[in-house]
mmCIF file of C-alpha atoms and ligand atoms in Angstrom:
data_model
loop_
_atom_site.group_PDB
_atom_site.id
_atom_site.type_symbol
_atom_site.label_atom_id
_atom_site.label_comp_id
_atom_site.label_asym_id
_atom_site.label_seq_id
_atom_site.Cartn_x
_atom_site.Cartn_y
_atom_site.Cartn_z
ATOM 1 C CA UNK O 92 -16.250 -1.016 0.558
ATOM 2 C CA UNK O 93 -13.906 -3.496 -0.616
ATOM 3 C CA UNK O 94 -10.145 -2.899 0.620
ATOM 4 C CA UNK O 95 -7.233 -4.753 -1.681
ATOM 5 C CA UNK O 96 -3.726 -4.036 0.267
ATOM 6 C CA UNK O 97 -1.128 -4.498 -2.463
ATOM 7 C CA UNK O 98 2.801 -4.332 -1.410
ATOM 8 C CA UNK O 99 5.983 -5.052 -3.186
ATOM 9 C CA UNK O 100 8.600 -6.798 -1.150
ATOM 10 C CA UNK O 101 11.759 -8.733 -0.218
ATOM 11 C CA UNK O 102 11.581 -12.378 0.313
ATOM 12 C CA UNK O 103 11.899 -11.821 4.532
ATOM 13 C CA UNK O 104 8.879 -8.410 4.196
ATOM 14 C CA UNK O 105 11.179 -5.505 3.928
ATOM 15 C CA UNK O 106 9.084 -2.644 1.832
ATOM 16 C CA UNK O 107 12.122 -0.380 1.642
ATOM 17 C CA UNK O 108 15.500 0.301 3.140
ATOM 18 C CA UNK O 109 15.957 2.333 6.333
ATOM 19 C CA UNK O 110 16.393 5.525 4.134
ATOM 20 C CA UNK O 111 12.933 4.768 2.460
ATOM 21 C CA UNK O 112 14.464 4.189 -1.311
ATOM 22 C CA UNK O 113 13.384 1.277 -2.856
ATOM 23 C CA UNK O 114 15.838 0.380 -5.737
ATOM 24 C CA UNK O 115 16.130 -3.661 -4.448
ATOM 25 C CA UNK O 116 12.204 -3.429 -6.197
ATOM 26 C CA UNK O 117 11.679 -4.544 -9.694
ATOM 27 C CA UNK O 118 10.025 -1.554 -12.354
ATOM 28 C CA UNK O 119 7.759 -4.598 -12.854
ATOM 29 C CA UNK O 120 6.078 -4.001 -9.161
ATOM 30 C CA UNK O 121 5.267 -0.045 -9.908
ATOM 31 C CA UNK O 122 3.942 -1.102 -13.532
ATOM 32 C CA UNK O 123 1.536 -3.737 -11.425
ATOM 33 C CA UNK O 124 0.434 -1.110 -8.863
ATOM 34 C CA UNK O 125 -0.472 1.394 -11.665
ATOM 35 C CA UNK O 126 -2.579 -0.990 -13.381
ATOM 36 C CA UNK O 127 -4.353 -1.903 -10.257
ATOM 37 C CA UNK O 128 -4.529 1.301 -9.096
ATOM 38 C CA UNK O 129 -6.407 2.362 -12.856
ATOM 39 C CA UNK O 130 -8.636 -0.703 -12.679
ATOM 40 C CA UNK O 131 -9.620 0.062 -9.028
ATOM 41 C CA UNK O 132 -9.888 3.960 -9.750
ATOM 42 C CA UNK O 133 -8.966 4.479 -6.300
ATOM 43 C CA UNK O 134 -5.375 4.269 -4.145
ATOM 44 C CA UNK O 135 -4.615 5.092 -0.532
ATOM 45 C CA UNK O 136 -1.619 5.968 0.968
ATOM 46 C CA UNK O 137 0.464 6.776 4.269
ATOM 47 C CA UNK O 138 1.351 10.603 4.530
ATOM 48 C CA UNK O 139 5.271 9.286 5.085
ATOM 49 C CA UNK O 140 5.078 7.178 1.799
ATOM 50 C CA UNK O 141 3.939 10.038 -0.111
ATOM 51 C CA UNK O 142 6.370 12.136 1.198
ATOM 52 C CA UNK O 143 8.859 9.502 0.683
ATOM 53 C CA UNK O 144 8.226 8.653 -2.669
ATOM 54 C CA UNK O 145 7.627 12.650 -3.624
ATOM 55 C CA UNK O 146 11.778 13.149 -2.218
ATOM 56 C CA UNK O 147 13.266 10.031 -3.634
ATOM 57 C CA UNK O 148 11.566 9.850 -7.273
ATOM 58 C CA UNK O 149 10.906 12.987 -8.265
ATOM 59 C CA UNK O 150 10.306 11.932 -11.875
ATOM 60 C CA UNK O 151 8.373 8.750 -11.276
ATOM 61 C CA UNK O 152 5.963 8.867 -8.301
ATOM 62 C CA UNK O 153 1.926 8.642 -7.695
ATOM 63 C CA UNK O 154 1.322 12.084 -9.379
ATOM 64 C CA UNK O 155 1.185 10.740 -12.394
ATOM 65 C CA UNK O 156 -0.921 7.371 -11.479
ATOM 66 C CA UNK O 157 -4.340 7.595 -13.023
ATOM 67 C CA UNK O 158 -6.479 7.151 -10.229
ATOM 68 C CA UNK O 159 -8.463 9.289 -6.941
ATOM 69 C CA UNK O 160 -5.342 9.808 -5.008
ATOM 70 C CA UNK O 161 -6.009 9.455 -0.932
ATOM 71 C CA UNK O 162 -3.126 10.076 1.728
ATOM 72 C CA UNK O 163 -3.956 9.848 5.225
ATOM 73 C CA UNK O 164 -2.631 12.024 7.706
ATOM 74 C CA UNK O 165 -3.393 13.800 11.250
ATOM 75 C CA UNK O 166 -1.380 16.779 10.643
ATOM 76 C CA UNK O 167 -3.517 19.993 9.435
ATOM 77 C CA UNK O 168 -1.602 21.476 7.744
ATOM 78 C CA UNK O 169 -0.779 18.602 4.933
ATOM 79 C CA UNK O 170 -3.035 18.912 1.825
ATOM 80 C CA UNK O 171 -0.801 17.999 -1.106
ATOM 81 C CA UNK O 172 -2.521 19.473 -4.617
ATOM 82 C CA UNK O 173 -4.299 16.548 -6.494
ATOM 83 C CA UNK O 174 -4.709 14.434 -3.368
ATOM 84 C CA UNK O 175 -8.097 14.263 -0.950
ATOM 85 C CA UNK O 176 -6.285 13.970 2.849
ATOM 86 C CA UNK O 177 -7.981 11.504 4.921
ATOM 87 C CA UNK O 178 -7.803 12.027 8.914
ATOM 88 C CA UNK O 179 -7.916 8.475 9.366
ATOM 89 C CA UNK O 180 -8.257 5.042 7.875
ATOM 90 C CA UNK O 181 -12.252 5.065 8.086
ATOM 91 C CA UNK O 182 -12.527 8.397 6.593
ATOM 92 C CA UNK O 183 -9.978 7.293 3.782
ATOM 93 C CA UNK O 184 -12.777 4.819 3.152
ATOM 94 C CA UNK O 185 -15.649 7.152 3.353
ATOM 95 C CA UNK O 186 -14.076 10.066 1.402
ATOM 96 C CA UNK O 187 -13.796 7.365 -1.438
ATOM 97 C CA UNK O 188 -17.247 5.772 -0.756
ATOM 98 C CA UNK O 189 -18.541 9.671 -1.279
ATOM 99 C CA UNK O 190 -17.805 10.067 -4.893
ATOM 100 C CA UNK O 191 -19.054 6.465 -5.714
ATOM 101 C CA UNK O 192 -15.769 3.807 -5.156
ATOM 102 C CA UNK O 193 -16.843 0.867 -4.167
ATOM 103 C CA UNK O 194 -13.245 -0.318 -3.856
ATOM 104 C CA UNK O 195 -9.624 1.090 -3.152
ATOM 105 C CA UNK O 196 -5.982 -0.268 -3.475
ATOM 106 C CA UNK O 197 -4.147 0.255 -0.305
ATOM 107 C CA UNK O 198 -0.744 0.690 -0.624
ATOM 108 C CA UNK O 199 1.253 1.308 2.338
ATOM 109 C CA UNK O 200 3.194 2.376 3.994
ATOM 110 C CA UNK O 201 4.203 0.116 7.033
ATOM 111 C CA UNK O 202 1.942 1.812 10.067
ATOM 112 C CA UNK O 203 -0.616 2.732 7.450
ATOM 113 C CA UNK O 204 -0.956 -1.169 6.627
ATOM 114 C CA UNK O 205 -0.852 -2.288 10.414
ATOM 115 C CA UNK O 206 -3.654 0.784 11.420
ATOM 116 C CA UNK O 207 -5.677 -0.828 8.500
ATOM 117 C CA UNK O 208 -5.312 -4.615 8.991
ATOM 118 C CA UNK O 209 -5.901 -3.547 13.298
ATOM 119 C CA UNK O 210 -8.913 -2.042 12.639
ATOM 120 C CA UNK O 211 -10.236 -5.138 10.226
ATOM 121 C CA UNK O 212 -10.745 -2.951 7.384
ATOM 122 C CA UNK O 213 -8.411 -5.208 4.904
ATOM 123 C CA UNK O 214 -10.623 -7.556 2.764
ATOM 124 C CA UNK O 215 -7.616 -8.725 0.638
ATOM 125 C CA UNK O 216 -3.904 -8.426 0.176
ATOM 126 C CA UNK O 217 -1.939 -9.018 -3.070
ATOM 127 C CA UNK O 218 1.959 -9.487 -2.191
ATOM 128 C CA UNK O 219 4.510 -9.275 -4.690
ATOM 129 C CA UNK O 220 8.120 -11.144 -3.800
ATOM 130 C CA UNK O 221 10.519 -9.833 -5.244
ATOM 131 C CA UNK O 222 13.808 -12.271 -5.107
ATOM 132 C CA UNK O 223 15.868 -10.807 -2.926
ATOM 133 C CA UNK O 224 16.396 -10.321 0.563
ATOM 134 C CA UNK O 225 17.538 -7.650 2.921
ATOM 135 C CA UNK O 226 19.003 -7.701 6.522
ATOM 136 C CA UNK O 227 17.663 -4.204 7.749
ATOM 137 C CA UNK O 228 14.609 -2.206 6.278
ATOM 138 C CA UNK O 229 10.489 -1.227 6.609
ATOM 139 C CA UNK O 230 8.638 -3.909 7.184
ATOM 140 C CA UNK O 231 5.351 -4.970 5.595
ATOM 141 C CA UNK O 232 3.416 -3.913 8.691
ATOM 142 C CA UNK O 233 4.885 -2.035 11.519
ATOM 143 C CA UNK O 234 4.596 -3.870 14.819
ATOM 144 C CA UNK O 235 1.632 -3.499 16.598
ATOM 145 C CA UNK O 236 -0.505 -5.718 18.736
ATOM 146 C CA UNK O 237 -2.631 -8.001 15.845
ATOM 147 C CA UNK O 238 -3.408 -11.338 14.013
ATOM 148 C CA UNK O 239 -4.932 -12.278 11.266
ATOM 149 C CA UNK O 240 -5.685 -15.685 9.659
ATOM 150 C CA UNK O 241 -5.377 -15.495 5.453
ATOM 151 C CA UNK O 242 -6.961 -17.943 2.594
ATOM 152 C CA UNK O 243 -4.870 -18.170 -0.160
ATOM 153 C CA UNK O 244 -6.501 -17.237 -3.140
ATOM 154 C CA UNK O 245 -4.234 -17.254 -6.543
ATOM 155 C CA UNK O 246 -0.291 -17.564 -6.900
ATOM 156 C CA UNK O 247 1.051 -15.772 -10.421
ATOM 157 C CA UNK O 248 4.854 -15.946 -11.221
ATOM 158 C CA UNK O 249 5.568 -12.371 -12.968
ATOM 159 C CA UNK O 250 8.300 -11.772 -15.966
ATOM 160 C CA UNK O 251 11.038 -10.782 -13.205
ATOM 161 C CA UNK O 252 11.025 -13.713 -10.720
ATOM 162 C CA UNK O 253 8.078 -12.043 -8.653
ATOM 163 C CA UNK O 254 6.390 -14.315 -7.216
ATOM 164 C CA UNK O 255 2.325 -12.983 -6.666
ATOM 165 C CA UNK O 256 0.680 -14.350 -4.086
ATOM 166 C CA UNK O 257 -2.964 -12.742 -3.812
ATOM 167 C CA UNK O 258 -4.605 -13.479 -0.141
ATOM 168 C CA UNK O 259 -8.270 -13.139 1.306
ATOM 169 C CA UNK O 260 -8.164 -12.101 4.895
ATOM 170 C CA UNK O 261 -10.231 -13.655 7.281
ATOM 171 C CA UNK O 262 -12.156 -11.428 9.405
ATOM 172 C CA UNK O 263 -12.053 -11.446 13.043
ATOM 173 C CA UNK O 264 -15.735 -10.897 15.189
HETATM 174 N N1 LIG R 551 7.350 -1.593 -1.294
HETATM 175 C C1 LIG R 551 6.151 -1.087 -1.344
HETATM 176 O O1 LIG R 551 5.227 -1.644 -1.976
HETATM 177 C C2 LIG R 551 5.869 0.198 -0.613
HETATM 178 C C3 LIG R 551 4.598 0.778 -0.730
HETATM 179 C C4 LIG R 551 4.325 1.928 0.005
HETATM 180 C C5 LIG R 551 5.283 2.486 0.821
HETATM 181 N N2 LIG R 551 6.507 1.908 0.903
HETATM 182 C C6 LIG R 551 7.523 2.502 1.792
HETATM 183 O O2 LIG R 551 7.002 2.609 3.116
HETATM 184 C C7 LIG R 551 7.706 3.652 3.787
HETATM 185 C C8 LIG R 551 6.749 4.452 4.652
HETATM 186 O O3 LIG R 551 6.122 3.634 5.622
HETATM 187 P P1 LIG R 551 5.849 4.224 7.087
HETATM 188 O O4 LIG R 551 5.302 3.132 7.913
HETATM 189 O O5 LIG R 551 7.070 4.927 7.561
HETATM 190 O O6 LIG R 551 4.775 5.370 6.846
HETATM 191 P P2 LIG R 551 3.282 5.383 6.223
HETATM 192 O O7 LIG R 551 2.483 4.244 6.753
HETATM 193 O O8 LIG R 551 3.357 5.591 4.760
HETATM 194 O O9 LIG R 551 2.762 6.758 6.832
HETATM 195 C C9 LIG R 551 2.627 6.914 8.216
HETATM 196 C C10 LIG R 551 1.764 8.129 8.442
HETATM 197 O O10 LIG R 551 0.438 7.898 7.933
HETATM 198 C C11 LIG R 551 -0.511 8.483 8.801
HETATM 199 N N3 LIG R 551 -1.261 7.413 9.456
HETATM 200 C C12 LIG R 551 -0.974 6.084 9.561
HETATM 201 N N4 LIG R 551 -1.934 5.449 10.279
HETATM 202 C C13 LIG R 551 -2.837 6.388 10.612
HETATM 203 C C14 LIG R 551 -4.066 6.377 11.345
HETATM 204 N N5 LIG R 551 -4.551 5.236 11.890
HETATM 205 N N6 LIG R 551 -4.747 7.532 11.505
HETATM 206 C C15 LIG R 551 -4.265 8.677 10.981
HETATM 207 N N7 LIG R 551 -3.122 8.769 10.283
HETATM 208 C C16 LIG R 551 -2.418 7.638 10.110
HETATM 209 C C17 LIG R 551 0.294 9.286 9.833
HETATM 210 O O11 LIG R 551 0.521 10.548 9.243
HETATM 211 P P3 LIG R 551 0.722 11.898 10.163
HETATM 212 O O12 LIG R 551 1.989 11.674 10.921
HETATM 213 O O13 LIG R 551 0.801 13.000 9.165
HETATM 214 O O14 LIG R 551 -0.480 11.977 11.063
HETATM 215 C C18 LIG R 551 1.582 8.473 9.901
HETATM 216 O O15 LIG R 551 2.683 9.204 10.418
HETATM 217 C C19 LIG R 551 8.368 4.504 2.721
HETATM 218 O O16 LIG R 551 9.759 4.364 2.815
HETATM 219 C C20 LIG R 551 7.876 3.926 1.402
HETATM 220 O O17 LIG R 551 8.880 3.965 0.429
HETATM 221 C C21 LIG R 551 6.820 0.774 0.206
#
């Protein structure tokens, strides 16, 4: 299985602000994730971003994003309609490997990146930068103890002043 992480973020890695809203993001970022997520088929989520996102953009959130729709979560009794719940980032991959993927877009949030990249199940990672920067926010990847090496493998400037930098990760024995 082939794992792309793809994040939109400030120039220093904040994903969103403290409150979880992410109007400092271009529209352009959310029109790239829902092509990759339709060219991939499949996208994978953290139970707090879909929550998150559900709240804030009631109107404009992954309901709508044609693609398998995975959230992972411990909690039993979470099992949003049109989404498969994954119990953890393994069996996000399996429950997609199941009905044929052979690759999924990973997008976030924060600890769902870090349990991902931790557990060396990230193959690549597509970054976009959006130009601006704030003080206080989510990072990219929460903190945990990990370290990764990355080749760089294409840089695309996008219509808004994103800058796309798209990574392979080197894997650790
Ligand atoms: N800018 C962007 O591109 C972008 C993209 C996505 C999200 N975001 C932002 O990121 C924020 C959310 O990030 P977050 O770090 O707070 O939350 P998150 O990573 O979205 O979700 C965390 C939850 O995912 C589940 N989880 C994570 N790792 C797991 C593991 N190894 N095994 C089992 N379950 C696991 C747990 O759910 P349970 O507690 O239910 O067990 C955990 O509480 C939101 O504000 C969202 O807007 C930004």
């Amino acid at each position: 299985m082939k794992v792309i992480l793809f994040m939109s973020m400030s120039v220093n890695g904040i994903i969103a602000r403290e409150d979880g809203s992410e109007d400092f993001l271009s529209d352009e970022n959310w029109k790239v994730f829902c092509k990759l997520a339709k060219q991939m088929g499949c996208f994978v989520i953290g139970r707090k971003t879909y929550e998150t996102v559900m709240r804030l953009y009631k109107n404009y959130n992954f309901d709508d994003v044609k693609a398998k729709k995975i959230v992972v979560s411990t909690s039993s009794n979470f099992s949003p309609a049109g989404y498969t719940v994954a119990k953890s980032p393994k069996d996000a991959i399996k429950k997609a490997k199941n009905v044929g993927f052979k690759q999924i877009l990973l997008t976030g949030g924060s600890r769902l990146n870090s349990s991902f990249l931790k557990e060396n199940l990230v193959d690549e990672i597509i970054l976009n930068i959006e130009p601006a920067i704030l003080g206080k926010g989510i990072k990219l990847f929460a903190e945990d103890a990990f370290e990764r090496r990355l080749s760089l493998i294409k840089t695309t400037k996008l219509k808004s002043g994103i800058v796309q930098l798209h990574y392979k990760v080197k894997k650790v024995k």
